[in-house]
CSV table of C-alpha atoms and ligand atoms in Angstrom, one decimal:
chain,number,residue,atom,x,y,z
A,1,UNK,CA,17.3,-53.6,-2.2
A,2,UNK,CA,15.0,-55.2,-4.9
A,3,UNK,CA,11.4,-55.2,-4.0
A,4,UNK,CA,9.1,-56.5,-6.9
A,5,UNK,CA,5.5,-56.4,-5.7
A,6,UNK,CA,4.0,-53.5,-3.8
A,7,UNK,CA,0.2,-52.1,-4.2
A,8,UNK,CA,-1.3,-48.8,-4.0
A,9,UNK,CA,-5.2,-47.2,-4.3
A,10,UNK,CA,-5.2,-48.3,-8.4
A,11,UNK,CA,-6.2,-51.7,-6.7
A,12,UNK,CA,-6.2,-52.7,-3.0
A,13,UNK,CA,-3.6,-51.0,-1.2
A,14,UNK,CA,-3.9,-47.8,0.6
A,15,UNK,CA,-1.5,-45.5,-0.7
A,16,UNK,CA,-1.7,-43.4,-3.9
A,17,UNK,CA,1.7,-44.4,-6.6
A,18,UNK,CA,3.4,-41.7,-5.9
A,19,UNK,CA,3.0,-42.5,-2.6
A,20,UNK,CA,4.1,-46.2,-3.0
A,21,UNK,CA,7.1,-44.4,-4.3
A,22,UNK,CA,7.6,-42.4,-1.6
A,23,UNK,CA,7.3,-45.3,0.5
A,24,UNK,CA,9.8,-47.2,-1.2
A,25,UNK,CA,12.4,-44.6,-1.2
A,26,UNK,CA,11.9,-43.8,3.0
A,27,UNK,CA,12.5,-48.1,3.2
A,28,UNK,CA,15.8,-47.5,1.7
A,29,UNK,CA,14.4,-49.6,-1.6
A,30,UNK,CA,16.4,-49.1,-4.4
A,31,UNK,CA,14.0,-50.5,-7.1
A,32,UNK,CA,10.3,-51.1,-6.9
A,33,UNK,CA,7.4,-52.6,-8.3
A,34,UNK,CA,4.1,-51.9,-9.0
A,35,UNK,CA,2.2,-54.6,-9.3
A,36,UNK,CA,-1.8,-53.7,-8.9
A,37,UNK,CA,-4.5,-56.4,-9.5
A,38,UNK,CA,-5.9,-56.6,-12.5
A,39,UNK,CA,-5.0,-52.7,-14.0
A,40,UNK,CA,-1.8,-50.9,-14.8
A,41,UNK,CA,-3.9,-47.5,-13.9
A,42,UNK,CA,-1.5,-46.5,-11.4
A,43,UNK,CA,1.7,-46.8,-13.6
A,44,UNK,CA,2.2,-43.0,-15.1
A,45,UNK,CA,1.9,-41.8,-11.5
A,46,UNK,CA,4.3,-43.9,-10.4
A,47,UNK,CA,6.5,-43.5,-13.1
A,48,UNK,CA,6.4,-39.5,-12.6
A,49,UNK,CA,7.3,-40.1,-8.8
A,50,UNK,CA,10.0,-42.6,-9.5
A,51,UNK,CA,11.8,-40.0,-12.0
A,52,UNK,CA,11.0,-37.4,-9.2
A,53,UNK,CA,12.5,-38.4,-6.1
A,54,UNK,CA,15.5,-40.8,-8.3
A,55,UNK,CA,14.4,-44.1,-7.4
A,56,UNK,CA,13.9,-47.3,-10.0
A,57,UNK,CA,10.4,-48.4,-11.2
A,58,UNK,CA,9.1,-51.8,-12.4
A,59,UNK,CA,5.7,-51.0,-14.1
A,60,UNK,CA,4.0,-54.6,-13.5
A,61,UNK,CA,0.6,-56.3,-12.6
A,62,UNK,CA,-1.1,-59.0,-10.3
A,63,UNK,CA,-3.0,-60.8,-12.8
A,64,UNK,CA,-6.1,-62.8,-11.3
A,65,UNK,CA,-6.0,-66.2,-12.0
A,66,UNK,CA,-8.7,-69.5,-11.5
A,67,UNK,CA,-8.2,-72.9,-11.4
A,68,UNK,CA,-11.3,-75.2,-10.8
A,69,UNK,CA,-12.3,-72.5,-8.1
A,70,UNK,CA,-8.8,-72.2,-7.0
A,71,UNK,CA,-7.1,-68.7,-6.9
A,72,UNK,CA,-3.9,-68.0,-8.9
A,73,UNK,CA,-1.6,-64.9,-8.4
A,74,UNK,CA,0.6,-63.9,-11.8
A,75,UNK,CA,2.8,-60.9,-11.8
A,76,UNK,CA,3.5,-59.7,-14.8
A,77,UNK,CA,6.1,-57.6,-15.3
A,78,UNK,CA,7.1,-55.2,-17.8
A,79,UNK,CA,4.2,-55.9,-20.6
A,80,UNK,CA,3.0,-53.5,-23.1
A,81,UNK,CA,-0.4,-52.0,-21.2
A,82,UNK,CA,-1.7,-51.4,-24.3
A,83,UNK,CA,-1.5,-54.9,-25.8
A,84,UNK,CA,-5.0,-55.6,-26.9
A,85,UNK,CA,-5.5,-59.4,-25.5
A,86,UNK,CA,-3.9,-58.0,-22.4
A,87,UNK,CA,-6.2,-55.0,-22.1
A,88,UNK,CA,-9.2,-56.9,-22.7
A,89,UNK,CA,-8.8,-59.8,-20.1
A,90,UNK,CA,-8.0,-57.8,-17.6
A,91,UNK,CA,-11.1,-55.0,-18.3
A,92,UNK,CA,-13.2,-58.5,-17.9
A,93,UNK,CA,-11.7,-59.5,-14.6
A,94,UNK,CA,-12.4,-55.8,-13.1
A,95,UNK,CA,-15.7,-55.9,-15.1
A,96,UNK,CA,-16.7,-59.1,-13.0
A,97,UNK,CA,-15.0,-57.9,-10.3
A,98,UNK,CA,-17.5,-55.3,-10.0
A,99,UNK,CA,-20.7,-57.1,-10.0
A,100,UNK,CA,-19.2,-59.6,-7.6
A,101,UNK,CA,-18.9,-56.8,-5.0
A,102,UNK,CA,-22.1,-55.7,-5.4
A,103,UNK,CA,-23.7,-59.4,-4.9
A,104,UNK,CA,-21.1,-60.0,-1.6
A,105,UNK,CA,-22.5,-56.9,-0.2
A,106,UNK,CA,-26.5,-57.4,-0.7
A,107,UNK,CA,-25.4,-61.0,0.7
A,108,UNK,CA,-24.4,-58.7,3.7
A,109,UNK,CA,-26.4,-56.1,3.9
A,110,UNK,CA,-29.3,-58.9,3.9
A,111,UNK,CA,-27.6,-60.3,6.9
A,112,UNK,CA,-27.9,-57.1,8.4
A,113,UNK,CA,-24.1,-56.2,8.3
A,114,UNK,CA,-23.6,-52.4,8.5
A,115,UNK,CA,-22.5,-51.7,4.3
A,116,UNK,CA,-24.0,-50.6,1.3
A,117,UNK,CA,-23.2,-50.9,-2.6
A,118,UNK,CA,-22.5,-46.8,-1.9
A,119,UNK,CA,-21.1,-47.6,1.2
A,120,UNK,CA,-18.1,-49.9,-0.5
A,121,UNK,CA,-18.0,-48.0,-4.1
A,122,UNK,CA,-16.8,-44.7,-1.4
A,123,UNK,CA,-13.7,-46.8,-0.5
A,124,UNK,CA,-12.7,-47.5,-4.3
A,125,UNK,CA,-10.8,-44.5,-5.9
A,126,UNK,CA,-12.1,-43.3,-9.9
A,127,UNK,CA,-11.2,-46.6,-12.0
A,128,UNK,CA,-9.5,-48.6,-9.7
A,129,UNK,CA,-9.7,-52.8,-9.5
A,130,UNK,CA,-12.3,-52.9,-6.6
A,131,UNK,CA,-11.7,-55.8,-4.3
A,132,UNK,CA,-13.0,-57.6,-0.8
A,133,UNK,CA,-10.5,-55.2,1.1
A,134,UNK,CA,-12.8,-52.5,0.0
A,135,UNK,CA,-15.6,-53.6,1.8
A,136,UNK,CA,-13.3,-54.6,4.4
A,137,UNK,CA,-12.4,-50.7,4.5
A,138,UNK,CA,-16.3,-49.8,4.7
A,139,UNK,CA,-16.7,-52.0,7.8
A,140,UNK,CA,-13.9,-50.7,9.1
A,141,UNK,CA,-15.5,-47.3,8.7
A,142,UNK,CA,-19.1,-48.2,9.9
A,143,UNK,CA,-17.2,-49.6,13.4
A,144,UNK,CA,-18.0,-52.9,12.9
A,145,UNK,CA,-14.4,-54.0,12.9
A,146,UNK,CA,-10.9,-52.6,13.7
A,147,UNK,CA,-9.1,-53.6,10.9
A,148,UNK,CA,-8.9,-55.1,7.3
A,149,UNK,CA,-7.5,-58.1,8.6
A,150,UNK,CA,-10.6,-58.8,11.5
A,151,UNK,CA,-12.8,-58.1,8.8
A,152,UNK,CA,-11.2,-60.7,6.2
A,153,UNK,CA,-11.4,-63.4,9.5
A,154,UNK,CA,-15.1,-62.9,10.4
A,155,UNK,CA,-16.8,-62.3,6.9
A,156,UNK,CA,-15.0,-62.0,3.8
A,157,UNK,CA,-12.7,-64.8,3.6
A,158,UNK,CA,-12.9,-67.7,0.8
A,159,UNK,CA,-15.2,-69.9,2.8
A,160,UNK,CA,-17.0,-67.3,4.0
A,161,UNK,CA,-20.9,-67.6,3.1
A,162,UNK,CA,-20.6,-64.2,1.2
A,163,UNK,CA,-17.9,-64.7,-0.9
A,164,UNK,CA,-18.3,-64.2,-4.2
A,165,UNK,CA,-16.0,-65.4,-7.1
A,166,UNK,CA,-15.2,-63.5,-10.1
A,167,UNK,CA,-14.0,-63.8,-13.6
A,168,UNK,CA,-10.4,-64.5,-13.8
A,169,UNK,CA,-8.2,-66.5,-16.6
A,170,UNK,CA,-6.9,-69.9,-16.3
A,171,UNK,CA,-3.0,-69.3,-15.0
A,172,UNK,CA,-1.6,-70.7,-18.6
A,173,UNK,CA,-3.8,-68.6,-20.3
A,174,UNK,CA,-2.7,-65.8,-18.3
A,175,UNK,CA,1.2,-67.0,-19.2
A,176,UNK,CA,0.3,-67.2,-22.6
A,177,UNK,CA,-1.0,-63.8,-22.9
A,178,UNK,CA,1.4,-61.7,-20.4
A,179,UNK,CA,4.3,-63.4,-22.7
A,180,UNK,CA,2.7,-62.6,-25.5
A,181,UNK,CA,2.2,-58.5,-24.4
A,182,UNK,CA,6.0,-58.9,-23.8
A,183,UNK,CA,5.5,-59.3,-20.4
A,184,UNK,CA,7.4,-61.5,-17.9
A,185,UNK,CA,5.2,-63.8,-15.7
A,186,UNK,CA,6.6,-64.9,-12.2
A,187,UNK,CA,4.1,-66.8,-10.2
A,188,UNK,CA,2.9,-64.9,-6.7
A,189,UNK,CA,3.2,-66.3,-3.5
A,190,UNK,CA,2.2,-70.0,-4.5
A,191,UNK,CA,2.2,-71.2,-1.7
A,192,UNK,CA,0.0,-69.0,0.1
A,193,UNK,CA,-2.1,-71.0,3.0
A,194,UNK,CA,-4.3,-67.8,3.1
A,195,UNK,CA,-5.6,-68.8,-0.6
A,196,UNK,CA,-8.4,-71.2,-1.5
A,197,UNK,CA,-5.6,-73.9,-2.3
A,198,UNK,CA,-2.2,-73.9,-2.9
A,199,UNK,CA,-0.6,-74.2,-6.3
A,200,UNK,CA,0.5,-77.9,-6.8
A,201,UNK,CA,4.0,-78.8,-7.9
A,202,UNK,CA,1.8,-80.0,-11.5
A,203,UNK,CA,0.4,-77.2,-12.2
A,204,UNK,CA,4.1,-74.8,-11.9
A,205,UNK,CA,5.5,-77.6,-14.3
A,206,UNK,CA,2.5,-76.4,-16.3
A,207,UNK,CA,2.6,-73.1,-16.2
A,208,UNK,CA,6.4,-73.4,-16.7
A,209,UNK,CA,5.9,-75.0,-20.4
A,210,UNK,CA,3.7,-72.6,-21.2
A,211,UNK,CA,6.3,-69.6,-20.3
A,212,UNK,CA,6.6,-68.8,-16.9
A,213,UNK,CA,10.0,-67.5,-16.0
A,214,UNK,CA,10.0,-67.1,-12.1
A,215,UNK,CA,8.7,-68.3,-8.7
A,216,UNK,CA,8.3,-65.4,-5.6
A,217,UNK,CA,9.4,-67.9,-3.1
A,218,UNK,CA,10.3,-65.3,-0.4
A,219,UNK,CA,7.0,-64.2,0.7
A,220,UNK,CA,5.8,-63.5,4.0
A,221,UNK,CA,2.9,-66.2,3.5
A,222,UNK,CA,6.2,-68.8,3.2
A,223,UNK,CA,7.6,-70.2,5.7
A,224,UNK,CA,10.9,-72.1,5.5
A,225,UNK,CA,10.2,-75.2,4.6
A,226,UNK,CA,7.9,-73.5,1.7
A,227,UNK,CA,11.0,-71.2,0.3
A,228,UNK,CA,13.1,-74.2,0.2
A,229,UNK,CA,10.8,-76.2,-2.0
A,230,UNK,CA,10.2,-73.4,-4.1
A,231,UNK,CA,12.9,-72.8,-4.5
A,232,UNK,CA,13.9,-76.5,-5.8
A,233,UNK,CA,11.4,-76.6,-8.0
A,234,UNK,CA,12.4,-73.4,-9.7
A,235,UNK,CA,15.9,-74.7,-9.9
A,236,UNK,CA,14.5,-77.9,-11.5
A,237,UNK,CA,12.2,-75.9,-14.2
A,238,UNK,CA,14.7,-73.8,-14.7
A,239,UNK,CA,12.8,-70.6,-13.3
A,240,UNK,CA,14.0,-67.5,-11.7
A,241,UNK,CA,13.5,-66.7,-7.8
A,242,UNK,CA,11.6,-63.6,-6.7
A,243,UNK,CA,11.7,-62.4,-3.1
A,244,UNK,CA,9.1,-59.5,-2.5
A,245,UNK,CA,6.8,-57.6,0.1
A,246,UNK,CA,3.2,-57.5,-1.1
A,247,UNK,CA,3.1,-54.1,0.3
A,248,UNK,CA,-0.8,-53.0,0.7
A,249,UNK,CA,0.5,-49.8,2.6
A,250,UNK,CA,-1.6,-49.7,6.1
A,251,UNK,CA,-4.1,-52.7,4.5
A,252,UNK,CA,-1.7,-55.4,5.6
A,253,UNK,CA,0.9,-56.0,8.3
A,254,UNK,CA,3.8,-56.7,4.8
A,255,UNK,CA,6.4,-54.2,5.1
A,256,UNK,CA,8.7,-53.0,1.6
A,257,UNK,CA,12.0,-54.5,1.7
A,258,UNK,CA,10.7,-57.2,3.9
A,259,UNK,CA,11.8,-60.0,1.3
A,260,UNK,CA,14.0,-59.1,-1.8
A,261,UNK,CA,15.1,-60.1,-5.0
A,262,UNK,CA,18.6,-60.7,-6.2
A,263,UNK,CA,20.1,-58.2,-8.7
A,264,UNK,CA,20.8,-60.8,-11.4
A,265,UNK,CA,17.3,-62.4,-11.1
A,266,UNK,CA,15.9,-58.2,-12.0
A,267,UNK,CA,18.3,-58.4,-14.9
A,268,UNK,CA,17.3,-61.3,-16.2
A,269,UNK,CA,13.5,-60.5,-15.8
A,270,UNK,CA,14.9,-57.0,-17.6
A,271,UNK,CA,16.2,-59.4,-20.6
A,272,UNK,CA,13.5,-61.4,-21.7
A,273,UNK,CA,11.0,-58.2,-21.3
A,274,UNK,CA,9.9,-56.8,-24.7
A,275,UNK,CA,6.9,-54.9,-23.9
A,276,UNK,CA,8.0,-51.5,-21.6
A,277,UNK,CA,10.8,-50.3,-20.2
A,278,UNK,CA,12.1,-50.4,-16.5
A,279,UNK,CA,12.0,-46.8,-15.2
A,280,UNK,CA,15.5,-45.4,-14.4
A,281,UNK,CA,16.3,-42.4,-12.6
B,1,AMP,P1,-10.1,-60.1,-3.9
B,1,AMP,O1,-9.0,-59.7,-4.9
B,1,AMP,O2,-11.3,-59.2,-4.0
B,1,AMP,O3,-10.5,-61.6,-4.1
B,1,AMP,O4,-9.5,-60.0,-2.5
B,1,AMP,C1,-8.3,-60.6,-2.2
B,1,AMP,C2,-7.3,-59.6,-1.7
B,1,AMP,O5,-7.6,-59.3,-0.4
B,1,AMP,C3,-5.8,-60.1,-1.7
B,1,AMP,O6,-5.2,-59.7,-2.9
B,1,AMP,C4,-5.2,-59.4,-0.5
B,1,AMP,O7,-4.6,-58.2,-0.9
B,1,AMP,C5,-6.4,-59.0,0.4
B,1,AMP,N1,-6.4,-59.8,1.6
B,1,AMP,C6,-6.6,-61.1,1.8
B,1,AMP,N2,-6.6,-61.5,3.1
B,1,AMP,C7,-6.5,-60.3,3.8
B,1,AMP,C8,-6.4,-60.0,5.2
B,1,AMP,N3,-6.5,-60.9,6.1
B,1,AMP,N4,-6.2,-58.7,5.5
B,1,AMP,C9,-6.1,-57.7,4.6
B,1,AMP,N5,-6.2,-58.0,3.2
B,1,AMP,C10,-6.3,-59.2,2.8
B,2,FE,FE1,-4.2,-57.3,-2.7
B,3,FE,FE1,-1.6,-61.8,-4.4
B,4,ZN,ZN1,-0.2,-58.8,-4.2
């Protein structure tokens, strides 16, 4: 079993790389993904457990994405991390992300909501992407709610008064540059309902000229009806199909091997990657 998109505590999920990796290998995975947001921090520690325990690694990222205040997922697999234009977007997005945490929490805190900038910053391990699950985790902690997800429903979702956007690239811009690191972009979970908006059939023909080489149309966020037009439209832009967890460890309900990907679709993700290697065992 293929699973292409997992996180651990280098951005918003719960476990550490290695044990993402360990993770993977009690699910009966055969090959996964690391796909943080916004960093490729957790990589080496992944790549040390991978070679450890026997299991294959896809060193990737979720790149962060706007359009016109709409949220856009990329995964970007197999890049070069140290690709300057690379590196530098995505320092800007965790730059911004930063200062956007500390505005959605004074927006709380001023509400009289039980968190702190200290409070939130305690939740987010040395250097990783800090996110809104992080001060979901603090509330969590403080009692105020049971769970990420309660958290997300009551106060920090995208039309909740205290959200705050950040800095992210336009999605072809983001295409352009992961291609251009060697990477091989394959859009996440577009359509997500639990997003700001969906990404429109227009915008994957976009994004598709500009170099996108795959859809994740297998997503727990998809139901039927969504898979099958994804997976039309991939067919018709001549994209891959990616079927994947978004594994956040105990942050969400997404379970590895949950959705997978076909062993010809990894290959050919494998082919037109020039930037790193896939981790074998
Ligand atoms: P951010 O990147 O800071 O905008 O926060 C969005 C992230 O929060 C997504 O990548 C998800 O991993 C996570 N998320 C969104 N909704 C929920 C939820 N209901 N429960 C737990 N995590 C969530
Ligand atoms: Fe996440
Ligand atoms: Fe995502
Ligand atoms: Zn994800």
């Amino acid at each position: 079993m293929i699973d292409l998109h997992a996180h651990s505590s280098a951005s918003d999920g719960t476990e550490p790389p290695a044990g993402v990796v360990a993770s993977a290998v009690a699910a009966g995975l055969a090959v996964v993904a690391l796909t943080d947001h916004d960093t490729t921090l957790g990589w080496a520690e992944a790549t040390d457990a991978a070679r450890a325990v026997g299991i294959t690694l896809v060193p990737g990222i979720e790149v962060s994405c706007s359009r016109r205040h709409r949220s856009v997922h990329l995964l970007a697999y197999l890049p070069d991390p140290a690709d300057p234009v690379l590196v530098a977007e995505l320092e800007q997005a965790r730059d911004s992300r930063e200062s956007r945490l500390d505005r959605m929490v004074a927006r709380m805190a001023a509400d009289g909501l039980p968190v702190s900038v200290e409070s939130v910053r305690a939740e987010v391990e040395p250097g990783a992407t800090a996110g809104r699950p992080h001060i979901a985790d603090a509330l969590v902690r403080a009692g105020a709610v049971a769970d990420r997800d309660e958290a997300f429903a009551r106060w920090l979702g995208d039309t909740s008064p205290y959200y705050v956007s950040h800095y992210a690239p336009d999605p072809v811009r983001a295409v352009e540059v992961v291609r251009a690191a060697g990477g091989v972009p394959v859009v996440a979970h577009p359509l997500s309902r639990t997003r700001t908006g969906v990404v429109t059939d227009d915008l994957l023909e976009e994004l598709a000229a500009a170099g996108l080489a795959g859809i994740e149309a297998r997503h727990r966020d998809h139901d039927p009806a969504a898979v099958r037009h994804l997976t039309d439209v991939a067919r018709r832009l001549d994209l891959v199909v990616t079927g994947s967890s978004d594994y956040h460890g105990e942050g969400k309900p997404n379970r590895l091997g949950e959705n997978t990907t076909d062993p010809e679709v990894l290959e050919r993700i494998e082919a037109l990657a020039t930037g790193t290697e896939v981790v074998r065992p």
